[in-house]
């Protein structure tokens, strides 16, 4: 496969996201600008200007009409995808580390950073899906994380729960209606920050990536760890691929040590693991900095990764990716074909 | 190539040549294909006839209408007004990557080969301790504090400016602590401040060939004021030859540096530091 290299950002990428149809990629970086790209050829559709600080997070609603971003300028913003128009700005006391729409696009969640005098919170807003409509200032829900600060969060299936990953390696389950803490469990090692949480397509389970060098597949209902993927490097991101049962993990040497390590030692590769067998099946190299985020095409046709090196690399999978099967899988497929 | 007779203006030459080219021909064949014949002039001035036979097939692709609509969206932000298609300043195609998932994949073969090669080469190179002849570095020797290097007199017996046989760093002439040095009958050294005071000069050997004088200065100035650093360099390649001299203002600093820096890993090599000997 020939990756497409997107070089529109001047600083390290922090998050990349496909829209639900998989034709547009949104990328945010520390250079204050949001970029939208066509995924098939890497053409840049446009840029969204307005943020005054590094951007940490981006998410797009299910209809690809609204875009939410959050950054270090203590604001969460809502944009019209088509025109790049800023629709709404919510201001906070601290920076926004994560935003995510619910699967129906009616709710928007934001995770605020913990800083002197301010605890980390998860805020939820009701969103009017019409770009022309006025958006509310009123928070539908506000969860204060007083134990350990939340780093990532998302809505489970049917917006039933809010699942949050924390700095201390624990994962919490909150009632998305009342904000009540239902359950909390230590998924990753103590004091190893959870760096990413991405959902399976049906949002009944998710994958977490952590600085403890592992990624774990966790059920949304019970918070049971279903699968664990150990690696040899701190992870920044993990994604579940549809169509094929793989997971993609991204990470690498801590950003501050990058200049002192060679690309090979830095382990700046996307690692592919088989989701069920928990076995590494391959790596894709290319970045010369740690991978800060990996996102998978919602139809499973490719993936893209944003690196500390300031590039987004868009990969379209080719035949060997789809053909690969374990012996048992092949036997099973054959048995089914014979029926 | 035919030329118009009586042509006088050389500047028209090119134009006339291009005018001479026959029109492109498109012939529709019976089997549904098309033959396109074009003429062009090559760089060397020869006329080239290109015949291409093309079969056109219509491929119907069903695309998501939302996706199709988005493809025609106007560009905005920094890309406002830019023509459709990827722009070269923001989008490029990287080199091809072969990605072939395999079961029981192990840290990709080439990576392994390299590390393994290094390991193998290290295994082949025999490491011999100068103190106990064991297969470890001298600095790692468990007896390094209690025993003197093999085949050498104890430092106390050895006058420091005794003529040494053998090249620098060849295993002989190890470090003699400075407090013992004067006692061996070489007391005249302390008083001998004639030309250059070499009593506080260290000879550093086994220096990496990529070392710079500044590196050494930085390392050695940790132990005191360094007055002079001389790194021998190859005149042609400009690379370090592997040895250097470091002078301190104070001999006690030099002694301390000597003690600390001997066996210090710098670059990929282990430094050997000793007091410089007077040229005889």
Coordinates of N, CA and C in Angstrom, one line a residue, chain A residues 3-210:
Chain A
X3 N 1.0 4.8 1.3 CA 0.3 5.8 2.2 C 0.3 7.2 1.6
X4 N -0.8 7.9 1.9 CA -0.9 9.3 1.5 C -0.4 10.1 2.7
X5 N 0.5 11.1 2.4 CA 1.1 11.8 3.5 C 0.5 13.2 3.5
X6 N -0.2 13.5 4.6 CA -0.8 14.8 4.8 C 0.1 15.7 5.6
X7 N 0.5 16.8 5.0 CA 1.5 17.6 5.7 C 1.0 19.0 6.0
X8 N -0.3 19.1 6.2 CA -0.9 20.5 6.4 C -0.7 21.1 7.8
X9 N -0.2 20.3 8.7 CA 0.0 20.8 10.1 C 1.5 21.1 10.3
X10 N 1.7 22.1 11.2 CA 3.0 22.5 11.5 C 3.5 21.9 12.8
X11 N 2.7 21.4 13.6 CA 3.1 20.8 14.8 C 2.5 19.4 15.0
X12 N 2.9 18.8 16.1 CA 2.5 17.4 16.4 C 1.0 17.2 16.3
X13 N 0.5 16.2 15.7 CA -0.9 15.8 15.6 C -1.3 15.3 17.0
X14 N -2.6 15.6 17.3 CA -3.1 15.1 18.6 C -4.2 14.2 18.4
X15 N -5.0 14.4 17.4 CA -6.1 13.4 17.1 C -6.5 13.5 15.6
X16 N -6.8 12.3 15.1 CA -7.4 12.3 13.7 C -8.7 11.4 13.8
X17 N -9.6 11.8 13.0 CA -10.9 11.1 13.0 C -11.5 11.0 11.6
X18 N -12.1 9.8 11.3 CA -12.9 9.7 10.1 C -14.3 10.1 10.4
X19 N -15.0 10.6 9.4 CA -16.4 10.8 9.6 C -17.1 9.4 9.4
X20 N -18.4 9.3 9.8 CA -19.0 7.9 9.8 C -19.0 7.3 8.4
X21 N -19.1 8.1 7.3 CA -19.0 7.5 6.0 C -17.6 7.2 5.5
X22 N -16.7 7.7 6.3 CA -15.3 7.4 5.9 C -14.7 8.2 4.8
X23 N -15.4 9.2 4.3 CA -14.8 9.9 3.2 C -14.0 11.2 3.6
X24 N -14.2 11.6 4.8 CA -13.5 12.8 5.3 C -12.7 12.4 6.5
X25 N -11.5 12.9 6.6 CA -10.6 12.8 7.8 C -10.5 14.2 8.4
X26 N -10.7 14.2 9.7 CA -10.5 15.5 10.4 C -9.2 15.3 11.3
X27 N -8.4 16.3 11.3 CA -7.1 16.2 12.0 C -7.0 17.5 12.8
X28 N -6.5 17.3 14.1 CA -6.2 18.5 14.9 C -4.7 18.3 15.4
X29 N -4.1 19.4 15.6 CA -2.7 19.4 16.0 C -2.5 20.5 17.0
X30 N -1.2 20.6 17.5 CA -0.9 21.6 18.4 C -0.8 23.0 17.8
X31 N -1.0 23.1 16.5 CA -0.8 24.3 15.8 C -2.1 25.2 15.6
X32 N -3.1 24.9 16.4 CA -4.3 25.7 16.6 C -5.3 25.5 15.4
X33 N -5.0 24.7 14.4 CA -5.9 24.6 13.2 C -6.4 23.2 13.1
X34 N -7.7 23.2 12.6 CA -8.3 21.9 12.3 C -8.3 21.8 10.8
X35 N -8.0 20.6 10.3 CA -8.0 20.4 8.9 C -9.0 19.3 8.6
X36 N -9.6 19.4 7.4 CA -10.5 18.4 6.9 C -9.9 17.9 5.6
X37 N -9.9 16.6 5.4 CA -9.2 16.0 4.2 C -10.2 15.0 3.6
X38 N -10.1 14.8 2.3 CA -10.8 13.7 1.7 C -9.9 12.5 1.8
X39 N -10.5 11.4 2.3 CA -9.7 10.3 2.6 C -9.2 9.5 1.4
X40 N -9.9 9.6 0.3 CA -9.5 8.7 -0.9 C -8.3 9.3 -1.6
X41 N -8.1 10.6 -1.6 CA -6.9 11.1 -2.3 C -6.1 12.1 -1.5
X42 N -6.5 12.3 -0.3 CA -5.7 13.2 0.6 C -5.8 14.7 0.3
X43 N -6.8 15.0 -0.5 CA -7.1 16.4 -0.9 C -7.6 17.1 0.4
X44 N -7.1 18.4 0.6 CA -7.6 19.1 1.8 C -8.9 19.8 1.4
X45 N -9.9 19.6 2.2 CA -11.2 20.2 1.9 C -11.2 21.6 2.5
X46 N -10.6 21.8 3.6 CA -10.6 23.1 4.2 C -10.0 23.1 5.6
X47 N -9.9 24.3 6.2 CA -9.4 24.4 7.5 C -10.3 25.2 8.4
X48 N -10.3 25.0 9.7 CA -11.2 25.7 10.6 C -10.4 26.5 11.5
X49 N -10.6 27.8 11.4 CA -9.7 28.7 12.2 C -10.5 29.4 13.3
X50 N -9.9 29.6 14.4 CA -10.5 30.3 15.6 C -9.9 29.9 16.9
X51 N -9.4 28.7 17.0 CA -8.8 28.3 18.3 C -7.5 29.1 18.6
X52 N -7.3 29.4 19.9 CA -6.2 30.2 20.2 C -5.1 29.4 20.9
X53 N -5.3 28.1 21.0 CA -4.2 27.3 21.6 C -4.2 25.9 20.9
X54 N -3.3 25.1 21.5 CA -3.1 23.8 20.9 C -4.4 23.1 21.0
X55 N -4.7 22.2 20.0 CA -5.9 21.5 20.0 C -5.6 20.1 20.5
X56 N -6.5 19.5 21.3 CA -6.3 18.2 21.8 C -7.2 17.2 21.2
X57 N -8.4 17.6 20.7 CA -9.4 16.6 20.4 C -10.4 17.1 19.3
X58 N -10.9 16.2 18.6 CA -11.9 16.6 17.5 C -12.9 15.4 17.4
X59 N -14.1 15.7 17.1 CA -15.1 14.7 16.8 C -16.1 15.2 15.8
X60 N -16.7 14.3 15.0 CA -17.7 14.8 14.1 C -19.0 14.0 14.4
X61 N -20.1 14.7 14.1 CA -21.4 14.1 14.4 C -21.8 13.1 13.3
X62 N -22.8 12.2 13.6 CA -23.0 11.1 12.6 C -23.5 11.6 11.2
X63 N -24.0 12.8 11.1 CA -24.4 13.2 9.8 C -23.3 14.0 9.1
X64 N -22.2 14.1 9.7 CA -21.0 14.9 9.1 C -21.4 16.4 8.8
X65 N -22.3 16.9 9.7 CA -22.6 18.3 9.5 C -22.0 19.2 10.6
X66 N -21.8 18.6 11.7 CA -21.2 19.4 12.8 C -19.9 18.7 13.3
X67 N -19.0 19.6 13.7 CA -17.7 19.2 14.1 C -17.4 19.8 15.5
X68 N -17.0 19.0 16.4 CA -16.6 19.6 17.8 C -15.1 19.5 18.0
X69 N -14.6 20.5 18.6 CA -13.1 20.4 18.9 C -12.9 21.0 20.3
X70 N -11.8 20.6 20.9 CA -11.5 21.1 22.2 C -10.0 21.3 22.3
X71 N -9.6 22.3 23.0 CA -8.1 22.6 23.0 C -7.7 23.3 24.3
X72 N -6.4 23.7 24.2 CA -5.8 24.2 25.4 C -6.1 25.7 25.6
X73 N -6.9 26.3 24.7 CA -7.4 27.6 25.0 C -8.7 27.6 25.9
X74 N -8.9 26.5 26.5 CA -10.0 26.4 27.5 C -11.4 26.5 26.8
X75 N -11.5 26.2 25.5 CA -12.8 26.3 24.9 C -13.1 25.0 24.2
X76 N -14.4 24.8 24.1 CA -14.8 23.7 23.2 C -15.6 24.4 22.1
X77 N -15.4 24.0 20.9 CA -16.1 24.7 19.8 C -16.8 23.8 18.9
X78 N -17.9 24.4 18.3 CA -18.7 23.6 17.4 C -18.6 24.3 16.0
X79 N -18.4 23.5 15.0 CA -18.2 24.1 13.6 C -19.1 23.5 12.7
X80 N -19.4 24.2 11.6 CA -20.1 23.6 10.5 C -19.1 23.0 9.6
X81 N -19.3 21.7 9.4 CA -18.3 20.9 8.6 C -18.1 21.5 7.2
X82 N -19.2 21.8 6.6 CA -19.2 22.2 5.2 C -18.5 23.5 4.9
X83 N -18.7 24.4 5.7 CA -18.2 25.8 5.4 C -17.0 26.2 6.3
X84 N -16.8 25.5 7.4 CA -15.7 25.9 8.3 C -16.2 27.1 9.2
X85 N -17.5 27.3 9.3 CA -18.0 28.4 10.1 C -18.0 28.0 11.6
X86 N -17.6 28.9 12.4 CA -17.7 28.6 13.9 C -19.1 28.8 14.3
X87 N -19.7 27.8 14.9 CA -21.1 28.0 15.3 C -21.3 28.3 16.8
X88 N -20.4 27.7 17.6 CA -20.6 27.9 19.1 C -19.3 27.7 19.8
X89 N -19.1 28.5 20.8 CA -17.9 28.4 21.7 C -18.4 28.2 23.1
X90 N -17.9 27.1 23.8 CA -18.2 27.0 25.2 C -16.9 27.2 25.9
X91 N -16.9 28.1 26.9 CA -15.7 28.4 27.6 C -15.6 27.6 29.0
X92 N -14.4 27.2 29.3 CA -14.2 26.5 30.6 C -13.0 27.1 31.3
X93 N -12.8 26.6 32.6 CA -11.7 27.1 33.4 C -10.4 26.4 33.0
X94 N -10.5 25.2 32.4 CA -9.3 24.5 32.0 C -9.5 23.9 30.6
X95 N -8.4 23.3 30.1 CA -8.4 22.9 28.7 C -9.3 21.7 28.5
X96 N -9.7 21.4 27.3 CA -10.6 20.3 27.0 C -9.7 19.2 26.4
X97 N -9.7 18.0 27.0 CA -8.8 17.0 26.5 C -9.5 16.0 25.6
X98 N -10.8 16.0 25.6 CA -11.5 15.0 24.8 C -12.9 15.4 24.5
X99 N -13.4 15.3 23.3 CA -14.8 15.6 23.0 C -15.3 14.3 22.3
X100 N -16.6 14.0 22.4 CA -17.2 12.9 21.7 C -18.7 13.1 21.6
X101 N -19.2 12.9 20.4 CA -20.6 12.9 20.2 C -21.2 11.5 20.5
X102 N -22.4 11.5 21.0 CA -23.1 10.2 21.2 C -23.4 9.6 19.8
X103 N -23.8 8.3 19.8 CA -24.0 7.7 18.5 C -25.1 8.3 17.7
X104 N -26.1 8.9 18.4 CA -27.2 9.6 17.6 C -26.9 11.1 17.4
X105 N -25.8 11.6 17.9 CA -25.4 13.0 17.6 C -26.2 14.0 18.4
X106 N -27.0 13.5 19.4 CA -27.8 14.5 20.1 C -27.0 15.0 21.4
X107 N -26.0 14.3 21.8 CA -25.3 14.7 23.0 C -23.8 14.9 22.6
X108 N -23.2 15.9 23.3 CA -21.8 16.1 23.1 C -21.1 16.1 24.4
X109 N -20.1 15.3 24.5 CA -19.4 15.2 25.8 C -18.0 15.9 25.7
X110 N -17.6 16.5 26.8 CA -16.3 17.1 26.8 C -15.6 16.7 28.1
X111 N -14.3 16.5 28.1 CA -13.6 16.1 29.3 C -12.6 17.3 29.6
X112 N -12.8 17.9 30.8 CA -11.9 19.0 31.1 C -10.7 18.6 31.9
X113 N -9.6 19.3 31.8 CA -8.4 19.0 32.4 C -8.4 19.4 33.9
X114 N -7.6 18.7 34.7 CA -7.5 19.1 36.1 C -6.4 20.1 36.3
X115 N -6.7 21.2 37.0 CA -5.6 22.2 37.2 C -5.9 22.8 38.5
X116 N -4.8 23.5 39.0 CA -4.9 24.1 40.4 C -6.3 24.7 40.6
X117 N -7.0 24.1 41.6 CA -8.3 24.6 42.0 C -9.4 24.1 41.2
X118 N -9.1 23.4 40.1 CA -10.2 22.9 39.3 C -10.0 21.4 39.1
X119 N -11.1 20.6 39.5 CA -11.0 19.2 39.3 C -11.4 18.9 37.9
X120 N -11.0 17.7 37.4 CA -11.3 17.2 36.1 C -12.8 16.9 36.1
X121 N -13.5 17.4 35.0 CA -14.9 17.1 34.9 C -15.3 16.5 33.5
X122 N -16.4 15.9 33.5 CA -17.0 15.4 32.2 C -18.3 16.2 32.0
X123 N -18.4 17.0 31.0 CA -19.6 17.8 30.8 C -20.3 17.2 29.6
X124 N -21.6 17.4 29.6 CA -22.4 16.9 28.5 C -23.4 18.0 28.1
X125 N -23.5 18.3 26.8 CA -24.4 19.2 26.2 C -25.3 18.5 25.3
X126 N -26.6 19.1 25.3 CA -27.5 18.6 24.3 C -27.3 19.4 23.0
X127 N -27.2 18.7 21.9 CA -26.9 19.4 20.6 C -28.1 19.4 19.7
X128 N -28.3 20.5 19.1 CA -29.3 20.6 18.0 C -28.6 20.2 16.7
X129 N -29.0 19.2 16.1 CA -28.2 18.7 14.9 C -28.3 19.7 13.7
X130 N -29.2 20.7 13.8 CA -29.3 21.6 12.7 C -28.2 22.7 12.8
X131 N -27.3 22.8 11.8 CA -26.2 23.8 11.9 C -26.7 25.2 12.0
X132 N -27.9 25.5 11.6 CA -28.4 26.9 11.7 C -28.9 27.2 13.0
X133 N -29.2 26.2 13.8 CA -29.9 26.4 15.1 C -28.9 27.0 16.2
X134 N -29.5 27.6 17.1 CA -28.8 28.1 18.3 C -28.5 27.0 19.2
X135 N -27.2 26.9 19.7 CA -26.9 25.8 20.6 C -27.0 26.2 22.1
X136 N -27.3 25.3 22.9 CA -27.5 25.7 24.3 C -26.2 25.9 25.1
X137 N -26.3 26.7 26.1 CA -25.2 27.0 27.0 C -25.3 26.1 28.2
X138 N -26.5 25.5 28.3 CA -26.8 24.8 29.6 C -26.2 23.3 29.5
X139 N -25.5 23.0 30.6 CA -25.0 21.6 30.6 C -26.0 20.7 31.0
X140 N -26.2 19.6 30.2 CA -27.2 18.6 30.5 C -26.7 17.7 31.7
X141 N -25.4 17.7 31.8 CA -24.8 16.8 32.9 C -23.4 17.3 33.2
X142 N -23.0 17.2 34.4 CA -21.7 17.6 34.8 C -21.2 16.6 35.8
X143 N -20.2 15.8 35.5 CA -19.6 14.8 36.4 C -18.3 15.3 36.8
X144 N -18.1 15.3 38.1 CA -16.8 15.8 38.7 C -16.0 14.5 39.0
X145 N -14.8 14.4 38.5 CA -13.9 13.3 38.8 C -13.0 13.7 39.9
X146 N -13.4 13.4 41.2 CA -12.5 13.9 42.3 C -11.4 12.9 42.6
X147 N -11.5 11.7 42.2 CA -10.5 10.7 42.6 C -9.2 10.8 41.7
X148 N -9.4 10.5 40.5 CA -8.3 10.7 39.6 C -8.8 11.3 38.3
X149 N -8.0 12.2 37.7 CA -8.6 13.0 36.6 C -8.9 12.1 35.4
X150 N -10.0 12.4 34.7 CA -10.3 11.7 33.5 C -9.5 12.2 32.4
X151 N -9.0 11.3 31.5 CA -8.2 11.7 30.4 C -9.0 11.4 29.1
X152 N -9.9 10.4 29.1 CA -10.6 10.1 27.9 C -12.0 9.7 28.4
X153 N -13.0 9.8 27.5 CA -14.4 9.4 27.8 C -15.2 9.2 26.6
X154 N -16.3 8.5 26.7 CA -17.1 8.3 25.5 C -18.5 7.7 25.9
X155 N -19.4 7.8 25.0 CA -20.8 7.2 25.2 C -20.8 5.8 24.8
X156 N -21.4 5.0 25.6 CA -21.6 3.6 25.2 C -22.8 3.4 24.3
X157 N -23.2 2.2 23.9 CA -24.3 2.0 23.0 C -25.6 2.7 23.6
X158 N -26.4 3.2 22.7 CA -27.6 3.9 23.1 C -27.4 5.0 24.1
X159 N -26.2 5.5 24.2 CA -25.9 6.5 25.2 C -26.3 6.1 26.6
X160 N -26.1 4.8 26.9 CA -26.5 4.3 28.1 C -25.6 4.7 29.3
X161 N -24.3 4.5 29.0 CA -23.3 4.8 30.0 C -22.4 5.9 29.4
X162 N -21.7 6.6 30.3 CA -20.5 7.3 29.9 C -19.3 6.5 30.5
X163 N -18.4 6.1 29.7 CA -17.2 5.4 30.1 C -16.1 6.4 30.1
X164 N -15.3 6.4 31.2 CA -14.2 7.3 31.2 C -12.9 6.5 31.6
X165 N -11.8 6.9 31.0 CA -10.5 6.4 31.4 C -9.8 7.4 32.2
X166 N -9.0 7.0 33.2 CA -8.4 7.9 34.1 C -6.9 7.9 34.1
X167 N -6.4 8.9 34.7 CA -4.9 9.0 34.8 C -4.3 7.9 35.6
X168 N -5.0 7.3 36.6 CA -4.4 6.3 37.4 C -4.6 4.9 36.8
X169 N -5.1 4.8 35.5 CA -5.2 3.5 34.9 C -6.6 2.8 35.1
X170 N -7.5 3.5 35.8 CA -8.8 2.9 36.0 C -9.8 3.4 35.0
X171 N -10.9 2.6 34.9 CA -12.0 2.9 34.0 C -13.2 3.0 34.8
X172 N -14.0 4.0 34.6 CA -15.3 4.2 35.3 C -16.5 4.2 34.4
X173 N -17.6 3.7 35.0 CA -18.8 3.7 34.2 C -19.8 4.6 34.9
X174 N -20.3 5.5 34.2 CA -21.3 6.5 34.8 C -22.6 6.3 34.1
X175 N -23.7 6.6 34.8 CA -25.0 6.6 34.2 C -25.1 7.9 33.3
X176 N -25.4 7.7 32.1 CA -25.3 8.9 31.2 C -26.5 9.8 31.4
X177 N -27.6 9.3 32.1 CA -28.7 10.2 32.4 C -28.5 11.0 33.7
X178 N -28.1 10.3 34.7 CA -28.0 10.9 36.0 C -26.6 11.3 36.4
X179 N -25.6 10.8 35.8 CA -24.3 11.1 36.1 C -23.7 10.4 37.3
X180 N -24.5 9.4 37.8 CA -24.1 8.6 38.9 C -23.0 7.6 38.6
X181 N -22.1 7.5 39.5 CA -21.0 6.5 39.3 C -21.5 5.1 39.5
X182 N -21.5 4.3 38.5 CA -22.0 2.9 38.7 C -20.9 2.0 39.1
X183 N -19.8 2.1 38.5 CA -18.8 1.1 38.7 C -17.4 1.7 38.3
X184 N -16.4 1.2 39.0 CA -15.1 1.7 38.6 C -14.1 0.5 38.8
X185 N -13.2 0.4 37.9 CA -12.3 -0.8 38.1 C -10.9 -0.4 37.6
X186 N -9.9 -1.1 38.1 CA -8.6 -0.8 37.7 C -8.3 -1.7 36.5
X187 N -8.2 -1.1 35.3 CA -8.0 -2.0 34.1 C -6.5 -2.0 33.8
X188 N -5.9 -0.9 33.9 CA -4.4 -0.9 33.6 C -3.7 -0.8 34.9
X189 N -2.3 -0.9 34.7 CA -1.5 -0.8 35.9 C -1.7 0.5 36.7
X190 N -1.4 0.5 38.0 CA -1.6 1.7 38.8 C -0.8 2.8 38.3
X191 N -1.4 4.0 38.3 CA -0.7 5.2 37.9 C -0.2 5.2 36.5
X192 N -0.7 4.4 35.7 CA -0.4 4.4 34.3 C -1.6 5.0 33.5
X193 N -1.4 6.2 33.0 CA -2.4 6.9 32.3 C -3.1 6.2 31.2
X194 N -4.4 6.3 31.1 CA -5.1 5.7 29.9 C -5.1 6.8 28.9
X195 N -4.5 6.5 27.7 CA -4.3 7.5 26.7 C -5.3 7.6 25.6
X196 N -6.0 6.5 25.5 CA -7.0 6.5 24.4 C -8.1 5.5 24.8
X197 N -9.3 5.8 24.3 CA -10.5 4.9 24.4 C -11.2 5.0 23.1
X198 N -11.3 3.9 22.4 CA -12.1 3.9 21.1 C -13.1 2.7 21.1
X199 N -14.2 3.0 20.5 CA -15.3 2.1 20.6 C -15.3 1.1 19.4
X200 N -15.8 -0.1 19.7 CA -16.2 -1.0 18.6 C -17.3 -0.4 17.9
X201 N -17.6 -0.8 16.6 CA -18.7 -0.2 15.8 C -20.0 -0.2 16.6
X202 N -20.3 -1.2 17.3 CA -21.6 -1.2 18.0 C -21.6 -0.6 19.4
X203 N -20.5 -0.2 19.8 CA -20.3 0.5 21.1 C -20.6 -0.4 22.3
X204 N -20.6 -1.7 22.2 CA -20.8 -2.5 23.3 C -19.5 -2.9 24.0
X205 N -18.4 -2.7 23.4 CA -17.1 -2.8 24.0 C -16.1 -1.8 23.4
X206 N -15.0 -1.6 24.1 CA -14.1 -0.6 23.7 C -12.7 -1.1 23.9
X207 N -11.7 -0.3 23.3 CA -10.3 -0.7 23.6 C -9.7 0.5 24.2
X208 N -8.9 0.3 25.2 CA -8.1 1.3 25.9 C -6.6 1.1 25.6
X209 N -5.9 2.2 25.5 CA -4.5 2.2 25.4 C -3.9 2.9 26.6
X210 N -2.8 2.4 27.0 CA -2.2 3.0 28.2 C -0.7 3.1 28.2

